[in-house]
C-alpha positions as a LaTeX table, in Angstrom:
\begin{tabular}{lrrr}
\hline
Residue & $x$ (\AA) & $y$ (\AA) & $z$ (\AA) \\
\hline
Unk1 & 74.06 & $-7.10$ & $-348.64$ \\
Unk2 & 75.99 & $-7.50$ & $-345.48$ \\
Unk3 & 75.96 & $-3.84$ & $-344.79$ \\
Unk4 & 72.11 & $-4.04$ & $-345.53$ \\
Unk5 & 71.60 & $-6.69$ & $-342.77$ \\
Unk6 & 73.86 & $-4.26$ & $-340.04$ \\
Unk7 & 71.47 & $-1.20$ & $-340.81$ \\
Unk8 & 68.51 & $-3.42$ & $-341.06$ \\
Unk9 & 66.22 & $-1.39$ & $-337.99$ \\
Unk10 & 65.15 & $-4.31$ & $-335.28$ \\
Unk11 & 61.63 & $-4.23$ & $-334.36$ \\
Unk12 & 60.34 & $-2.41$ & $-331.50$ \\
Unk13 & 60.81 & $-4.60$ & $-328.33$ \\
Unk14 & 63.02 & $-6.69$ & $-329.88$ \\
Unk15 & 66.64 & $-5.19$ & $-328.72$ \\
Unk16 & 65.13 & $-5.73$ & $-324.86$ \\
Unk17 & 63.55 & $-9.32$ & $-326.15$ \\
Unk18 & 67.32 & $-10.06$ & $-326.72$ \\
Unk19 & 68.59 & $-8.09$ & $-323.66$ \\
Unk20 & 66.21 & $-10.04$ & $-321.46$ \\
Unk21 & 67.01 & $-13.35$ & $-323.75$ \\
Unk22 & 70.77 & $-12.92$ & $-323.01$ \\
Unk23 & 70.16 & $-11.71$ & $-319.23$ \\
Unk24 & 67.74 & $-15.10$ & $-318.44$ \\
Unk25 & 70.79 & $-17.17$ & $-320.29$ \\
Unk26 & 73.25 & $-15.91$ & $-318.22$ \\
Unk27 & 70.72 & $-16.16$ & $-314.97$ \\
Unk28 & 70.25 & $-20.10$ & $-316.34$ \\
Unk29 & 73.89 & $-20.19$ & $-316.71$ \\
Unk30 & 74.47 & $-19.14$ & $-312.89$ \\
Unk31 & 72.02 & $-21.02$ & $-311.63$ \\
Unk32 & 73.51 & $-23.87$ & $-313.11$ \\
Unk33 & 76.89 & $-22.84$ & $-311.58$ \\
Unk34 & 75.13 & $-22.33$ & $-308.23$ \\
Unk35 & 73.29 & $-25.88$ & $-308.58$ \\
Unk36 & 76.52 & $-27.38$ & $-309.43$ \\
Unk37 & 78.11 & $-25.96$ & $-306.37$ \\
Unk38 & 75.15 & $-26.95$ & $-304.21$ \\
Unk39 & 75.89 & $-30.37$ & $-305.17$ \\
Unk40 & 79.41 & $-30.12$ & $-304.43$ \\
Unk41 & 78.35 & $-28.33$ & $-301.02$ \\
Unk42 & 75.88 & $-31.06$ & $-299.98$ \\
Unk43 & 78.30 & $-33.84$ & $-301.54$ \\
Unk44 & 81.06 & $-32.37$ & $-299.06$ \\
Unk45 & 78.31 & $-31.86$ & $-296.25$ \\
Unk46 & 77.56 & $-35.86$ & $-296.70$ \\
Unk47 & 81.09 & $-36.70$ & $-296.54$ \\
Unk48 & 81.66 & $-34.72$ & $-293.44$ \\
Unk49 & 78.49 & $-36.36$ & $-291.72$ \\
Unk50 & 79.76 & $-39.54$ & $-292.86$ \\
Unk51 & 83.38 & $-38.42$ & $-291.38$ \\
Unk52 & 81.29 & $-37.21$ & $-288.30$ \\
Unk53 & 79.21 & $-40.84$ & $-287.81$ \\
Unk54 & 82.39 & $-42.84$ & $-288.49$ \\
Unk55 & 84.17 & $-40.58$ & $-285.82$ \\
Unk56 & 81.22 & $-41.15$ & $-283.93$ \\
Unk57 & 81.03 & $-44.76$ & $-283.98$ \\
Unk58 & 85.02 & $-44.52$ & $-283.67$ \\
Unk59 & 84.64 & $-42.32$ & $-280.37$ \\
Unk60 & 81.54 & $-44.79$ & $-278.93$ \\
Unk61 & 84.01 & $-47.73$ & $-279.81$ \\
Unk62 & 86.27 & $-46.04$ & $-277.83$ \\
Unk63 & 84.38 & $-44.98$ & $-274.84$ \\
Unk64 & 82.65 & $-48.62$ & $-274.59$ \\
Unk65 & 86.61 & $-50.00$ & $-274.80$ \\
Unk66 & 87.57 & $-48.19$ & $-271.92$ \\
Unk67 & 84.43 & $-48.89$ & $-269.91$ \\
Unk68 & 85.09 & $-52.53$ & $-270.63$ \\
Unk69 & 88.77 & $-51.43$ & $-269.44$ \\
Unk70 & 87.52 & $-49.79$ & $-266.04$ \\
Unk71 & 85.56 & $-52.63$ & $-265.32$ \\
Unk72 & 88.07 & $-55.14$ & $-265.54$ \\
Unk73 & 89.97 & $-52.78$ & $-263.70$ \\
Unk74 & 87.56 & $-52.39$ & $-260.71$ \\
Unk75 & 87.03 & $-56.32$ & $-260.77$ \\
Unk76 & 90.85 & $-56.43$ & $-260.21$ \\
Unk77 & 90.69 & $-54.22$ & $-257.52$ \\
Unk78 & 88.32 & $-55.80$ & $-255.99$ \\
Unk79 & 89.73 & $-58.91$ & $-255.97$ \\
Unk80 & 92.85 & $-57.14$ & $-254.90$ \\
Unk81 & 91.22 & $-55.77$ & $-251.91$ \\
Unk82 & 89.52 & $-58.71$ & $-250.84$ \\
Unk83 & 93.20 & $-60.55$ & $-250.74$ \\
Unk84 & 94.75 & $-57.62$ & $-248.88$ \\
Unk85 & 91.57 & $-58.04$ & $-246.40$ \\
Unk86 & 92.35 & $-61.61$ & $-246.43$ \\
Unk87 & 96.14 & $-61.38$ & $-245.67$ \\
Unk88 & 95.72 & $-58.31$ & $-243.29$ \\
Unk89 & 92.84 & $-61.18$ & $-241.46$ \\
Unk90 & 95.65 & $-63.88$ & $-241.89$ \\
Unk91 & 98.43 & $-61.59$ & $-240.26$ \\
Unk92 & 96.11 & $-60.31$ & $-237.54$ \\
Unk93 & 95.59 & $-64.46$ & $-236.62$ \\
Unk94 & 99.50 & $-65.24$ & $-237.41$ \\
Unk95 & 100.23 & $-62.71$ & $-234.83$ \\
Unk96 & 97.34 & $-64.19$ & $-232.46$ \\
Unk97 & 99.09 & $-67.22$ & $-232.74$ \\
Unk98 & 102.55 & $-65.67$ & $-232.76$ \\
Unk99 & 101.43 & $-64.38$ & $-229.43$ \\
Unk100 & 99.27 & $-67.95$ & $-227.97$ \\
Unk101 & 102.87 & $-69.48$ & $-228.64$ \\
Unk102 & 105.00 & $-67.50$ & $-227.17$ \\
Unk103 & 102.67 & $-67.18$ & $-223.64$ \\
Unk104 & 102.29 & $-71.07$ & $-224.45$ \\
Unk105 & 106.69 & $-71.20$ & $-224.62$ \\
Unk106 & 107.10 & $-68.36$ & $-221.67$ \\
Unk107 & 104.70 & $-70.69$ & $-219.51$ \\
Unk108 & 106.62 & $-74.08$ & $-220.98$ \\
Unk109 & 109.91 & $-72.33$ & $-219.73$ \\
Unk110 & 108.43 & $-71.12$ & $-216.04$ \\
Unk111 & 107.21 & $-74.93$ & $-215.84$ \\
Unk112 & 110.81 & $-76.20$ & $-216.49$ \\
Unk113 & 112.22 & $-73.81$ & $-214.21$ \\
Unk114 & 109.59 & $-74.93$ & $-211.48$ \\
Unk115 & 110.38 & $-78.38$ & $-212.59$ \\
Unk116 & 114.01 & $-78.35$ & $-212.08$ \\
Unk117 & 113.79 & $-76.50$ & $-208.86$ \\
Unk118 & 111.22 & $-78.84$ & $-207.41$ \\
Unk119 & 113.42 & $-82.20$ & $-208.59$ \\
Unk120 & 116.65 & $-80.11$ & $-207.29$ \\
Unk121 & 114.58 & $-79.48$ & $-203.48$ \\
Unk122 & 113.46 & $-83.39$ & $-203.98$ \\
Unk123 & 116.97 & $-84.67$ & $-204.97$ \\
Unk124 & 118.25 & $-82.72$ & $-201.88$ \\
Unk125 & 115.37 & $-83.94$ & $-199.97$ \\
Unk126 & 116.08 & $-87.65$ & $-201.20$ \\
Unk127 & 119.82 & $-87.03$ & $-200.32$ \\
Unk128 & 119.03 & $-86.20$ & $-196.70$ \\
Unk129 & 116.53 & $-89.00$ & $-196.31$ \\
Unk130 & 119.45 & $-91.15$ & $-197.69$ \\
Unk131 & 121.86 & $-90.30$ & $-195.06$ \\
Unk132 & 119.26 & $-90.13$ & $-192.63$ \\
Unk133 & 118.50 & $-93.78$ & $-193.68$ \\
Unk134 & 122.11 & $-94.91$ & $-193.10$ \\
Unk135 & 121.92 & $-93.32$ & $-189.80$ \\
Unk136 & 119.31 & $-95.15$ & $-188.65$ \\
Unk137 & 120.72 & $-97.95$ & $-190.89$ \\
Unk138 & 124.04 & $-97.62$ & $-188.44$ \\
Unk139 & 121.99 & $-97.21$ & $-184.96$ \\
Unk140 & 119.84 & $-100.17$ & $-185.78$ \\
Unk141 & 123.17 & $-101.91$ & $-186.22$ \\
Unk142 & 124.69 & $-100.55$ & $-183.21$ \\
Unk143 & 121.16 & $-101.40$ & $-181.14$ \\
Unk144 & 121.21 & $-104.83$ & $-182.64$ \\
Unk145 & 124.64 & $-105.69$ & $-181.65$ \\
Unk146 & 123.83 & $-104.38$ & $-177.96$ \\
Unk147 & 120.89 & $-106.00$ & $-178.02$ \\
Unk148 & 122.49 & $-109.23$ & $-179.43$ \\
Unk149 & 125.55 & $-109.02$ & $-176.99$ \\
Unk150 & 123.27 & $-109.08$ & $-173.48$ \\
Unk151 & 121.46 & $-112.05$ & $-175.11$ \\
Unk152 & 124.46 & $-113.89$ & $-176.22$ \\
Unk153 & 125.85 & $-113.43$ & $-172.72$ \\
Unk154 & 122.87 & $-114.58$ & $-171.11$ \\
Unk155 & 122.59 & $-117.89$ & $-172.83$ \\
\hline
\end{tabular}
């Protein structure tokens, strides 16, 4: 009966009916391989856009850090400079004052100088006067006595 079945002639249409069966269940069978590797496709293309947004958000992070960074850095510096211009202000009226001293000291010194000179010329002057004093001190004296002697004689 077997060998009945095998010679059995198939109906017209009916070899391609199974053909065409066979070729749409291997076309449903790659499509389902292609759908499956869509999936895996758009599963990795999610991940990678996910990967991308987190590196994103990572590099943003980053950038905004470093802003923050710069602009703590630039307040610094400008704090910085406006010290320097303060010191460079101080220095500028240390040395004014450096300077007001020393003409104030130079002029201090030229006044002792004048000083002592002027008390040596009136020491000198107040020796002379001195012995000129005693001179007339000693003429007065000698006057007196010839003054007193013509007196005392004539009394």
């Amino acid at each position: 009966s077997s060998g009945i079945n095998a010679e059995w002639p198939l109906r017209p249409g009916e070899k391609e009916k199974k053909s065409l069966s066979a070729a749409v269940t291997n076309k449903d069978a790659d499509i389902s391989a292609l759908a499956e590797e869509i999936n895996k496709l758009q599963n990795k293309i999610q991940q990678l856009e996910e990967a991308n947004q987190d590196a994103s958000i990572s590099v943003n992070d980053e950038v905004k850090s470093l802003q923050l960074k710069i602009s703590h850095i630039d307040e610094e510096k400008a704090n910085l400079s406006k010290k320097l211009s303060d010191l460079q202000q101080e220095t500028v009226a240390a040395k004014l004052l450096k300077s007001d001293l020393e003409l104030a000291q130079k002029n201090k010194d030229k006044r002792i100088v004048d000083l002592k000179s002027k008390n040596e010329s009136l020491e000198s002057t107040n020796k002379k006067m001195i012995f000129e004093m005693e001179e007339m001190n000693v003429k007065v004296d000698t006057l007196s006595k010839k003054k007193k002697v013509p007196t005392a004689t004539l009394r």
